[in-house]
mmCIF file of C-alpha atoms in Angstrom:
data_model
loop_
_atom_site.group_PDB
_atom_site.id
_atom_site.type_symbol
_atom_site.label_atom_id
_atom_site.label_comp_id
_atom_site.label_asym_id
_atom_site.label_seq_id
_atom_site.Cartn_x
_atom_site.Cartn_y
_atom_site.Cartn_z
ATOM 1 C CA UNK A 24 104.276 -7.752 -2.436
ATOM 2 C CA UNK A 25 104.794 -5.349 0.477
ATOM 3 C CA UNK A 26 104.091 -6.071 4.343
ATOM 4 C CA UNK A 27 101.467 -4.037 5.414
ATOM 5 C CA UNK A 28 103.060 -0.817 6.146
ATOM 6 C CA UNK A 29 101.995 0.351 10.363
ATOM 7 C CA UNK A 30 103.575 1.011 13.668
ATOM 8 C CA UNK A 31 102.140 -2.169 14.775
ATOM 9 C CA UNK A 32 102.991 -3.939 12.356
ATOM 10 C CA UNK A 33 106.635 -3.354 12.170
ATOM 11 C CA UNK A 34 106.104 -4.086 16.607
ATOM 12 C CA UNK A 35 104.203 -7.061 16.028
ATOM 13 C CA UNK A 36 106.659 -8.922 13.519
ATOM 14 C CA UNK A 37 109.839 -7.164 15.937
ATOM 15 C CA UNK A 38 108.536 -9.235 18.849
ATOM 16 C CA UNK A 39 106.843 -12.821 16.995
ATOM 17 C CA UNK A 40 110.431 -12.744 15.372
ATOM 18 C CA UNK A 41 112.647 -12.826 18.763
ATOM 19 C CA UNK A 42 109.906 -15.337 20.098
ATOM 20 C CA UNK A 43 108.886 -17.642 17.395
ATOM 21 C CA UNK A 44 112.228 -20.457 15.732
ATOM 22 C CA UNK A 45 113.440 -18.810 12.261
ATOM 23 C CA UNK A 46 111.802 -21.272 10.587
ATOM 24 C CA UNK A 47 108.381 -20.370 11.582
ATOM 25 C CA UNK A 48 108.216 -16.701 11.460
ATOM 26 C CA UNK A 49 109.441 -16.689 7.489
ATOM 27 C CA UNK A 50 105.795 -19.612 7.176
ATOM 28 C CA UNK A 51 104.084 -17.119 8.639
ATOM 29 C CA UNK A 52 105.109 -14.368 6.469
ATOM 30 C CA UNK A 53 104.423 -16.776 3.194
ATOM 31 C CA UNK A 54 101.173 -17.661 4.582
ATOM 32 C CA UNK A 55 100.338 -13.788 4.720
ATOM 33 C CA UNK A 56 101.498 -13.100 0.781
ATOM 34 C CA UNK A 57 100.253 -16.467 0.244
ATOM 35 C CA UNK A 58 97.100 -15.782 1.389
ATOM 36 C CA UNK A 59 96.632 -12.604 0.477
ATOM 37 C CA UNK A 60 97.784 -13.830 -3.483
ATOM 38 C CA UNK A 61 93.797 -17.144 -2.379
ATOM 39 C CA UNK A 62 92.082 -13.895 -1.504
ATOM 40 C CA UNK A 63 93.403 -10.881 -5.285
ATOM 41 C CA UNK A 64 92.475 -14.517 -7.642
ATOM 42 C CA UNK A 65 88.574 -14.718 -5.260
ATOM 43 C CA UNK A 66 88.948 -11.353 -7.223
ATOM 44 C CA UNK A 67 88.933 -9.743 -2.716
ATOM 45 C CA UNK A 68 90.030 -6.571 -2.699
ATOM 46 C CA UNK A 69 88.760 -4.772 1.309
ATOM 47 C CA UNK A 70 89.889 -7.334 2.527
ATOM 48 C CA UNK A 71 92.022 -6.204 5.847
ATOM 49 C CA UNK A 72 95.574 -6.805 4.715
ATOM 50 C CA UNK A 73 96.690 -5.492 8.291
ATOM 51 C CA UNK A 74 94.316 -7.699 10.473
ATOM 52 C CA UNK A 75 95.439 -10.209 8.011
ATOM 53 C CA UNK A 76 98.845 -9.819 8.592
ATOM 54 C CA UNK A 77 99.043 -10.080 11.867
ATOM 55 C CA UNK A 78 96.380 -13.170 12.284
ATOM 56 C CA UNK A 79 99.176 -14.980 9.558
ATOM 57 C CA UNK A 80 102.522 -13.484 12.447
ATOM 58 C CA UNK A 81 100.847 -15.360 15.212
ATOM 59 C CA UNK A 82 98.829 -18.786 13.528
ATOM 60 C CA UNK A 83 101.902 -20.665 15.475
ATOM 61 C CA UNK A 84 102.661 -18.575 17.825
ATOM 62 C CA UNK A 85 102.052 -21.289 20.323
ATOM 63 C CA UNK A 86 104.964 -23.067 19.545
ATOM 64 C CA UNK A 87 107.484 -20.422 21.259
ATOM 65 C CA UNK A 88 108.304 -21.379 24.407
ATOM 66 C CA UNK A 89 107.635 -17.688 25.668
ATOM 67 C CA UNK A 90 103.807 -18.922 25.075
ATOM 68 C CA UNK A 91 103.564 -22.898 26.031
ATOM 69 C CA UNK A 92 100.743 -22.467 28.267
ATOM 70 C CA UNK A 93 98.153 -25.911 29.547
ATOM 71 C CA UNK A 94 96.129 -24.808 25.938
ATOM 72 C CA UNK A 95 96.448 -26.425 22.232
ATOM 73 C CA UNK A 96 99.114 -23.994 20.172
ATOM 74 C CA UNK A 97 96.401 -23.196 18.175
ATOM 75 C CA UNK A 98 94.993 -21.347 21.409
ATOM 76 C CA UNK A 99 98.145 -19.794 23.577
ATOM 77 C CA UNK A 100 98.274 -18.659 20.067
ATOM 78 C CA UNK A 101 95.054 -16.733 19.518
ATOM 79 C CA UNK A 102 95.139 -15.110 23.299
ATOM 80 C CA UNK A 103 98.726 -14.195 22.107
ATOM 81 C CA UNK A 104 97.581 -12.201 19.177
ATOM 82 C CA UNK A 105 95.029 -10.554 21.365
ATOM 83 C CA UNK A 106 96.796 -9.339 23.624
ATOM 84 C CA UNK A 107 99.241 -7.963 22.069
ATOM 85 C CA UNK A 108 96.618 -5.830 20.051
ATOM 86 C CA UNK A 109 94.845 -5.297 23.303
ATOM 87 C CA UNK A 110 97.591 -3.437 24.829
ATOM 88 C CA UNK A 111 97.631 -1.816 21.706
ATOM 89 C CA UNK A 112 94.207 -0.346 22.767
ATOM 90 C CA UNK A 113 92.358 -2.672 19.435
ATOM 91 C CA UNK A 114 88.834 -3.660 20.630
ATOM 92 C CA UNK A 115 86.637 -6.199 20.435
ATOM 93 C CA UNK A 116 85.484 -5.558 17.224
ATOM 94 C CA UNK A 117 89.309 -6.413 15.422
ATOM 95 C CA UNK A 118 90.502 -9.027 17.498
ATOM 96 C CA UNK A 119 88.551 -11.817 17.170
ATOM 97 C CA UNK A 120 88.567 -12.219 13.585
ATOM 98 C CA UNK A 121 92.221 -12.751 14.176
ATOM 99 C CA UNK A 122 92.008 -14.046 17.206
ATOM 100 C CA UNK A 123 88.919 -16.925 15.435
ATOM 101 C CA UNK A 124 91.704 -17.457 12.270
ATOM 102 C CA UNK A 125 95.032 -17.998 14.823
ATOM 103 C CA UNK A 126 92.835 -20.829 16.481
ATOM 104 C CA UNK A 127 90.225 -22.814 13.696
ATOM 105 C CA UNK A 128 93.396 -22.324 11.569
ATOM 106 C CA UNK A 129 94.226 -26.151 11.533
ATOM 107 C CA UNK A 130 90.642 -27.001 11.147
ATOM 108 C CA UNK A 131 88.844 -27.998 8.106
ATOM 109 C CA UNK A 132 85.977 -26.280 6.964
ATOM 110 C CA UNK A 133 85.311 -23.875 9.824
ATOM 111 C CA UNK A 134 88.442 -20.507 9.240
ATOM 112 C CA UNK A 135 86.089 -20.557 5.180
ATOM 113 C CA UNK A 136 83.585 -19.169 7.106
ATOM 114 C CA UNK A 137 84.330 -17.263 10.406
ATOM 115 C CA UNK A 138 84.905 -14.154 7.495
ATOM 116 C CA UNK A 139 87.717 -12.721 5.174
ATOM 117 C CA UNK A 140 90.480 -12.688 7.843
ATOM 118 C CA UNK A 141 90.649 -16.837 9.014
ATOM 119 C CA UNK A 142 88.556 -17.605 5.258
ATOM 120 C CA UNK A 143 92.679 -16.692 3.914
ATOM 121 C CA UNK A 144 94.839 -16.953 7.061
ATOM 122 C CA UNK A 145 93.082 -20.282 6.771
ATOM 123 C CA UNK A 146 93.930 -20.651 2.703
ATOM 124 C CA UNK A 147 96.723 -19.173 2.965
ATOM 125 C CA UNK A 148 98.630 -22.483 5.383
ATOM 126 C CA UNK A 149 96.953 -25.141 3.228
ATOM 127 C CA UNK A 150 98.901 -23.215 -0.049
ATOM 128 C CA UNK A 151 101.976 -23.659 2.636
ATOM 129 C CA UNK A 152 101.551 -27.376 2.675
ATOM 130 C CA UNK A 153 99.013 -28.683 0.305
ATOM 131 C CA UNK A 154 98.901 -30.946 -2.745
ATOM 132 C CA UNK A 155 100.741 -30.580 -5.560
ATOM 133 C CA UNK A 156 97.735 -29.550 -7.418
ATOM 134 C CA UNK A 157 97.091 -26.679 -5.137
ATOM 135 C CA UNK A 158 100.952 -25.631 -4.897
ATOM 136 C CA UNK A 159 101.793 -25.698 -8.664
ATOM 137 C CA UNK A 160 98.765 -23.942 -9.282
ATOM 138 C CA UNK A 161 100.563 -21.085 -6.740
ATOM 139 C CA UNK A 162 103.165 -22.076 -7.736
ATOM 140 C CA UNK A 163 104.780 -18.492 -9.362
ATOM 141 C CA UNK A 164 103.392 -16.718 -5.552
ATOM 142 C CA UNK A 165 105.126 -20.070 -3.877
ATOM 143 C CA UNK A 166 108.203 -19.039 -6.135
ATOM 144 C CA UNK A 167 108.476 -15.431 -4.834
ATOM 145 C CA UNK A 168 107.226 -16.176 -1.534
ATOM 146 C CA UNK A 169 109.631 -18.657 -0.558
ATOM 147 C CA UNK A 170 112.480 -16.510 -2.306
ATOM 148 C CA UNK A 171 112.249 -13.554 0.031
ATOM 149 C CA UNK A 172 111.461 -16.420 3.367
ATOM 150 C CA UNK A 173 113.184 -19.347 2.465
ATOM 151 C CA UNK A 174 111.719 -22.220 3.700
ATOM 152 C CA UNK A 175 113.605 -25.238 5.552
ATOM 153 C CA UNK A 176 111.968 -27.936 6.741
ATOM 154 C CA UNK A 177 109.289 -26.053 7.410
ATOM 155 C CA UNK A 178 107.461 -29.622 8.391
ATOM 156 C CA UNK A 179 109.880 -30.815 10.539
ATOM 157 C CA UNK A 180 109.762 -27.772 12.421
ATOM 158 C CA UNK A 181 106.874 -27.254 13.291
ATOM 159 C CA UNK A 182 106.079 -30.870 14.105
ATOM 160 C CA UNK A 183 109.164 -31.403 16.394
ATOM 161 C CA UNK A 184 107.573 -28.316 18.832
ATOM 162 C CA UNK A 185 103.791 -28.915 18.703
ATOM 163 C CA UNK A 186 104.737 -32.633 19.164
ATOM 164 C CA UNK A 187 106.962 -31.844 22.206
ATOM 165 C CA UNK A 188 104.579 -29.565 23.852
ATOM 166 C CA UNK A 189 102.199 -31.941 23.533
ATOM 167 C CA UNK A 190 104.411 -34.944 25.002
ATOM 168 C CA UNK A 191 105.160 -32.449 28.127
ATOM 169 C CA UNK A 192 102.001 -31.453 28.343
ATOM 170 C CA UNK A 193 99.062 -34.096 26.803
ATOM 171 C CA UNK A 194 96.470 -31.186 27.822
ATOM 172 C CA UNK A 195 97.993 -29.917 24.497
ATOM 173 C CA UNK A 196 96.083 -32.273 22.236
ATOM 174 C CA UNK A 197 93.517 -33.274 23.482
ATOM 175 C CA UNK A 198 90.971 -35.328 20.284
ATOM 176 C CA UNK A 199 89.983 -34.386 18.095
ATOM 177 C CA UNK A 200 92.758 -31.921 16.732
ATOM 178 C CA UNK A 201 95.663 -32.458 14.303
ATOM 179 C CA UNK A 202 98.623 -32.112 17.126
ATOM 180 C CA UNK A 203 96.608 -35.154 18.397
ATOM 181 C CA UNK A 204 97.101 -36.532 15.174
ATOM 182 C CA UNK A 205 100.768 -35.651 14.970
ATOM 183 C CA UNK A 206 101.293 -37.348 18.738
ATOM 184 C CA UNK A 207 99.684 -40.662 17.481
ATOM 185 C CA UNK A 208 101.527 -41.465 14.357
ATOM 186 C CA UNK A 209 105.841 -39.815 16.098
ATOM 187 C CA UNK A 210 107.638 -42.587 15.871
ATOM 188 C CA UNK A 211 111.101 -40.997 18.528
ATOM 189 C CA UNK A 212 113.959 -40.874 16.245
ATOM 190 C CA UNK A 213 112.532 -41.786 13.322
ATOM 191 C CA UNK A 214 113.507 -39.126 10.770
ATOM 192 C CA UNK A 215 112.002 -37.600 8.148
ATOM 193 C CA UNK A 216 108.174 -35.937 8.351
ATOM 194 C CA UNK A 217 105.127 -37.302 10.587
ATOM 195 C CA UNK A 218 102.486 -39.606 8.408
ATOM 196 C CA UNK A 219 99.919 -37.072 10.074
ATOM 197 C CA UNK A 220 101.390 -34.017 8.641
#
């Protein structure tokens, strides 16, 4: 499946690729592709592909050093996307669904009620990290996405970036949150995937 072919997509991809870890960048592109596949399976034909792509692209941008502000990484990424889009003249009506999709992507049940962009970006994330059963049901789409954008130690990379930010700034792991759970289960020097992942 091709990526949307617009100037803002190209510019945003160049920007995000330059600031995030390469594994996070590839994960973001797979999240878009898998979210689109979930929408296709649901019979959705009118999703805003450009907005979904931009949401997926920026959804973990809060892990980048340049966007490591005082708020939770999800909020920092949402704010980064909003600033980027407003610089291109996008108004509130176009920006808000993207902001919500990013800010809520680690929150169960809420994105699904906030419109198609938050719903299918969250679905893309769920497929990336989901149960064996969920991933098996999307096996062909996952294989295609990973052949185009290879996956290598994603969980370890993402958890490391998020935990290190939170250890340096504890307010980034406010309770309750996914980040707080990661920090609570963190054991320095212990390899492998955090049990809270």
